[in-house]
PDB file of C-alpha atoms in Angstrom:
ATOM      1  CA  UNK C 198      -4.674   5.493 -13.683  1.00  0.00           C
ATOM      2  CA  UNK C 199      -5.094   9.266 -13.544  1.00  0.00           C
ATOM      3  CA  UNK C 200      -1.418   9.743 -14.425  1.00  0.00           C
ATOM      4  CA  UNK C 201      -1.720   7.334 -17.349  1.00  0.00           C
ATOM      5  CA  UNK C 202      -4.772   9.122 -18.726  1.00  0.00           C
ATOM      6  CA  UNK C 203      -3.094  12.504 -18.353  1.00  0.00           C
ATOM      7  CA  UNK C 204       0.021  11.255 -20.129  1.00  0.00           C
ATOM      8  CA  UNK C 205      -2.012   9.785 -22.987  1.00  0.00           C
ATOM      9  CA  UNK C 206      -4.009  13.008 -23.367  1.00  0.00           C
ATOM     10  CA  UNK C 207      -0.896  15.191 -23.481  1.00  0.00           C
ATOM     11  CA  UNK C 208       0.914  12.857 -25.888  1.00  0.00           C
ATOM     12  CA  UNK C 209      -2.155  12.874 -28.150  1.00  0.00           C
ATOM     13  CA  UNK C 210      -2.314  16.670 -28.065  1.00  0.00           C
ATOM     14  CA  UNK C 211       1.279  16.754 -29.294  1.00  0.00           C
ATOM     15  CA  UNK C 212       0.404  14.448 -32.192  1.00  0.00           C
ATOM     16  CA  UNK C 213       2.196  11.335 -30.985  1.00  0.00           C
ATOM     17  CA  UNK C 214       0.825   8.256 -32.725  1.00  0.00           C
ATOM     18  CA  UNK C 215      -1.389   5.885 -30.747  1.00  0.00           C
ATOM     19  CA  UNK C 216       0.961   2.936 -31.393  1.00  0.00           C
ATOM     20  CA  UNK C 217       3.919   4.804 -29.897  1.00  0.00           C
ATOM     21  CA  UNK C 218       1.849   5.805 -26.856  1.00  0.00           C
ATOM     22  CA  UNK C 219       0.728   2.198 -26.435  1.00  0.00           C
ATOM     23  CA  UNK C 220       4.316   0.893 -26.569  1.00  0.00           C
ATOM     24  CA  UNK C 221       5.460   3.486 -24.033  1.00  0.00           C
ATOM     25  CA  UNK C 222       2.697   2.421 -21.647  1.00  0.00           C
ATOM     26  CA  UNK C 223       3.559  -1.255 -22.045  1.00  0.00           C
ATOM     27  CA  UNK C 224       7.279  -0.644 -21.447  1.00  0.00           C
ATOM     28  CA  UNK C 225       6.866   1.740 -18.507  1.00  0.00           C
ATOM     29  CA  UNK C 226       7.884  -0.070 -15.321  1.00  0.00           C
ATOM     30  CA  UNK C 227       6.577   2.456 -12.819  1.00  0.00           C
ATOM     31  CA  UNK C 228       8.423   4.316 -10.119  1.00  0.00           C
ATOM     32  CA  UNK C 229       9.988   2.817  -7.004  1.00  0.00           C
ATOM     33  CA  UNK C 230       7.794   2.728  -3.877  1.00  0.00           C
ATOM     34  CA  UNK C 231       4.628   3.592  -5.824  1.00  0.00           C
ATOM     35  CA  UNK C 232       2.400   0.511  -5.990  1.00  0.00           C
ATOM     36  CA  UNK C 233       5.602  -1.384  -6.806  1.00  0.00           C
ATOM     37  CA  UNK C 234       5.218  -5.137  -7.038  1.00  0.00           C
ATOM     38  CA  UNK C 235       7.930  -6.581  -4.783  1.00  0.00           C
ATOM     39  CA  UNK C 236       7.300 -10.275  -5.154  1.00  0.00           C
ATOM     40  CA  UNK C 237       5.148 -13.219  -4.255  1.00  0.00           C
ATOM     41  CA  UNK C 238       5.664 -15.783  -1.517  1.00  0.00           C
ATOM     42  CA  UNK C 239       3.388 -18.835  -1.407  1.00  0.00           C
ATOM     43  CA  UNK C 240       0.679 -17.034  -3.356  1.00  0.00           C
ATOM     44  CA  UNK C 241       0.869 -13.851  -1.266  1.00  0.00           C
ATOM     45  CA  UNK C 242       1.651 -10.685  -3.209  1.00  0.00           C
ATOM     46  CA  UNK C 243       3.765  -7.966  -1.612  1.00  0.00           C
ATOM     47  CA  UNK C 244       3.245  -4.419  -2.856  1.00  0.00           C
ATOM     48  CA  UNK C 245       5.537  -1.574  -1.795  1.00  0.00           C
ATOM     49  CA  UNK C 246       3.528   1.623  -1.742  1.00  0.00           C
ATOM     50  CA  UNK C 247       5.622   3.437   0.829  1.00  0.00           C
ATOM     51  CA  UNK C 248       5.231   6.729  -1.071  1.00  0.00           C
ATOM     52  CA  UNK C 249       1.551   6.688  -0.100  1.00  0.00           C
ATOM     53  CA  UNK C 250       2.227   8.946   2.874  1.00  0.00           C
ATOM     54  CA  UNK C 251      -1.055  10.850   3.039  1.00  0.00           C
ATOM     55  CA  UNK C 252      -4.724   9.934   3.155  1.00  0.00           C
ATOM     56  CA  UNK C 253      -5.390  10.622  -0.540  1.00  0.00           C
ATOM     57  CA  UNK C 254      -2.469   8.466  -1.664  1.00  0.00           C
ATOM     58  CA  UNK C 255      -3.552   5.595   0.609  1.00  0.00           C
ATOM     59  CA  UNK C 256      -7.137   5.858  -0.667  1.00  0.00           C
ATOM     60  CA  UNK C 257      -6.009   5.864  -4.286  1.00  0.00           C
ATOM     61  CA  UNK C 258      -3.790   2.846  -3.726  1.00  0.00           C
ATOM     62  CA  UNK C 259      -6.543   0.873  -2.017  1.00  0.00           C
ATOM     63  CA  UNK C 260      -9.199   1.759  -4.588  1.00  0.00           C
ATOM     64  CA  UNK C 261      -7.247  -0.033  -7.305  1.00  0.00           C
ATOM     65  CA  UNK C 262      -6.743  -3.251  -5.331  1.00  0.00           C
ATOM     66  CA  UNK C 263      -9.062  -5.987  -6.513  1.00  0.00           C
ATOM     67  CA  UNK C 264      -8.477  -8.199  -3.475  1.00  0.00           C
ATOM     68  CA  UNK C 265      -8.814  -7.696   0.252  1.00  0.00           C
ATOM     69  CA  UNK C 266      -5.568  -6.248   1.552  1.00  0.00           C
ATOM     70  CA  UNK C 267      -3.586  -6.267   4.741  1.00  0.00           C
ATOM     71  CA  UNK C 268      -2.522  -2.660   5.067  1.00  0.00           C
ATOM     72  CA  UNK C 269       0.542  -1.759   7.104  1.00  0.00           C
ATOM     73  CA  UNK C 270       0.584   1.932   7.917  1.00  0.00           C
ATOM     74  CA  UNK C 271       1.894   4.378  10.454  1.00  0.00           C
ATOM     75  CA  UNK C 272       5.055   6.360  10.921  1.00  0.00           C
ATOM     76  CA  UNK C 273       5.460   9.897  12.155  1.00  0.00           C
ATOM     77  CA  UNK C 274       2.271  11.407  13.547  1.00  0.00           C
ATOM     78  CA  UNK C 275       1.437  14.545  11.579  1.00  0.00           C
ATOM     79  CA  UNK C 276      -2.041  14.851  13.084  1.00  0.00           C
ATOM     80  CA  UNK C 277      -3.642  13.667   9.840  1.00  0.00           C
ATOM     81  CA  UNK C 278      -7.371  13.089   9.501  1.00  0.00           C
ATOM     82  CA  UNK C 279      -7.750   9.439   8.518  1.00  0.00           C
ATOM     83  CA  UNK C 280     -11.523   9.411   8.958  1.00  0.00           C
ATOM     84  CA  UNK C 281     -11.898   9.981   5.210  1.00  0.00           C
ATOM     85  CA  UNK C 282     -10.472   6.469   4.718  1.00  0.00           C
ATOM     86  CA  UNK C 283     -13.292   4.707   6.593  1.00  0.00           C
ATOM     87  CA  UNK C 284     -15.268   3.686   3.503  1.00  0.00           C
ATOM     88  CA  UNK C 285     -12.355   2.385   1.427  1.00  0.00           C
ATOM     89  CA  UNK C 286     -10.741   0.654   4.421  1.00  0.00           C
ATOM     90  CA  UNK C 287     -14.060  -1.030   5.191  1.00  0.00           C
ATOM     91  CA  UNK C 288     -14.349  -2.257   1.602  1.00  0.00           C
ATOM     92  CA  UNK C 289     -10.740  -3.148   0.793  1.00  0.00           C
ATOM     93  CA  UNK C 290      -8.824  -3.917   3.990  1.00  0.00           C
ATOM     94  CA  UNK C 291      -8.872  -7.334   5.636  1.00  0.00           C
ATOM     95  CA  UNK C 292      -6.616  -6.245   8.489  1.00  0.00           C
ATOM     96  CA  UNK C 293      -4.861  -3.020   9.465  1.00  0.00           C
ATOM     97  CA  UNK C 294      -1.399  -3.246  11.025  1.00  0.00           C
ATOM     98  CA  UNK C 295      -0.303  -0.031  12.711  1.00  0.00           C
ATOM     99  CA  UNK C 296       3.143   1.084  13.751  1.00  0.00           C
ATOM    100  CA  UNK C 297       5.092   4.186  14.621  1.00  0.00           C
ATOM    101  CA  UNK C 298       3.939   7.200  16.567  1.00  0.00           C
ATOM    102  CA  UNK C 299       0.846   7.650  14.343  1.00  0.00           C
ATOM    103  CA  UNK C 300      -0.647   4.276  15.263  1.00  0.00           C
ATOM    104  CA  UNK C 301      -2.837   5.584  18.089  1.00  0.00           C
ATOM    105  CA  UNK C 302      -4.178   8.446  15.966  1.00  0.00           C
ATOM    106  CA  UNK C 303      -4.989   6.033  13.133  1.00  0.00           C
ATOM    107  CA  UNK C 304      -6.587   3.514  15.521  1.00  0.00           C
ATOM    108  CA  UNK C 305      -8.742   6.217  17.114  1.00  0.00           C
ATOM    109  CA  UNK C 306     -10.066   7.256  13.710  1.00  0.00           C
ATOM    110  CA  UNK C 307     -10.465   3.833  12.063  1.00  0.00           C
ATOM    111  CA  UNK C 308     -11.359   1.652  15.056  1.00  0.00           C
ATOM    112  CA  UNK C 309     -14.208  -0.759  14.351  1.00  0.00           C
ATOM    113  CA  UNK C 310     -13.833  -0.630  10.567  1.00  0.00           C
ATOM    114  CA  UNK C 311     -11.680  -3.773  10.332  1.00  0.00           C
ATOM    115  CA  UNK C 312      -9.443  -5.827  12.633  1.00  0.00           C
ATOM    116  CA  UNK C 313      -6.466  -3.767  13.846  1.00  0.00           C
ATOM    117  CA  UNK C 314      -3.127  -4.918  15.214  1.00  0.00           C
ATOM    118  CA  UNK C 315      -0.409  -2.641  16.581  1.00  0.00           C
ATOM    119  CA  UNK C 316       3.303  -3.425  16.553  1.00  0.00           C
ATOM    120  CA  UNK C 317       5.832  -1.672  18.745  1.00  0.00           C
ATOM    121  CA  UNK C 318       8.352  -0.250  16.283  1.00  0.00           C
ATOM    122  CA  UNK C 319      10.664  -1.216  13.446  1.00  0.00           C
ATOM    123  CA  UNK C 320      13.385  -2.340  15.832  1.00  0.00           C
ATOM    124  CA  UNK C 321      11.183  -4.762  17.719  1.00  0.00           C
ATOM    125  CA  UNK C 322      10.462  -8.273  16.578  1.00  0.00           C
ATOM    126  CA  UNK C 323       6.751  -7.465  16.400  1.00  0.00           C
ATOM    127  CA  UNK C 324       6.698  -6.314  12.800  1.00  0.00           C
ATOM    128  CA  UNK C 325       8.917  -9.188  11.665  1.00  0.00           C
ATOM    129  CA  UNK C 326       6.778 -11.714  13.541  1.00  0.00           C
ATOM    130  CA  UNK C 327       3.622 -10.201  12.075  1.00  0.00           C
ATOM    131  CA  UNK C 328       5.037 -10.419   8.558  1.00  0.00           C
ATOM    132  CA  UNK C 329       6.110 -14.029   9.062  1.00  0.00           C
ATOM    133  CA  UNK C 330       2.643 -14.850  10.403  1.00  0.00           C
ATOM    134  CA  UNK C 331       1.016 -13.218   7.388  1.00  0.00           C
ATOM    135  CA  UNK C 332       3.262 -15.058   4.964  1.00  0.00           C
ATOM    136  CA  UNK C 333       2.122 -18.337   6.526  1.00  0.00           C
ATOM    137  CA  UNK C 334      -1.546 -17.659   5.833  1.00  0.00           C
ATOM    138  CA  UNK C 335      -2.028 -18.753   2.236  1.00  0.00           C
ATOM    139  CA  UNK C 336      -5.571 -17.462   1.900  1.00  0.00           C
ATOM    140  CA  UNK C 337      -4.373 -13.872   2.191  1.00  0.00           C
ATOM    141  CA  UNK C 338      -3.527 -12.572  -1.241  1.00  0.00           C
ATOM    142  CA  UNK C 339      -2.175  -9.018  -1.105  1.00  0.00           C
ATOM    143  CA  UNK C 340      -0.450  -6.663   1.285  1.00  0.00           C
ATOM    144  CA  UNK C 341       0.632  -3.076   0.967  1.00  0.00           C
ATOM    145  CA  UNK C 342       3.863  -2.762   2.869  1.00  0.00           C
ATOM    146  CA  UNK C 343       6.577  -0.286   3.598  1.00  0.00           C
ATOM    147  CA  UNK C 344       9.740  -2.398   3.371  1.00  0.00           C
ATOM    148  CA  UNK C 345      11.787   0.128   5.325  1.00  0.00           C
ATOM    149  CA  UNK C 346       9.797  -0.962   8.371  1.00  0.00           C
ATOM    150  CA  UNK C 347      10.742  -4.631   8.064  1.00  0.00           C
ATOM    151  CA  UNK C 348      14.087  -5.729   9.557  1.00  0.00           C
ATOM    152  CA  UNK C 349      16.645  -6.113   6.761  1.00  0.00           C
ATOM    153  CA  UNK C 350      16.922  -9.920   6.686  1.00  0.00           C
ATOM    154  CA  UNK C 351      13.226 -10.033   5.755  1.00  0.00           C
ATOM    155  CA  UNK C 352      13.342  -7.874   2.635  1.00  0.00           C
ATOM    156  CA  UNK C 353      11.936  -9.673  -0.378  1.00  0.00           C
TER     157      UNK C 353
END
């Protein structure tokens, strides 16, 4: 939203007509891996936001979700402070699935905010089994996923 508003403001400053700005916004498909809609399976939306690799990006992504989300996060542990995500995770996340070397750091900082599940790593069957389990639960509506962490046969 912030990027859209900035783009509209700059285009307006350069005298571009409102109709042209509107058309550009309608036609813009977004960038890969940035809140990218991947598909829907049995009423469950899959969103690829794998570029959300820091706390601010994760917060921003979650703030714009209008449904409870299953958030899959983890990866390389950079010693990040995830405690700033407590409020938004409490409000927007139904379940947190952690993987990679950062999972313990994230769990330590967000424990008790929502249910948490850890999976071993991208080569184990844990992540695949978790995804298949989630796809079977029709009441869950949206997930933010990093598709590079799902074994290849399970890409959508």
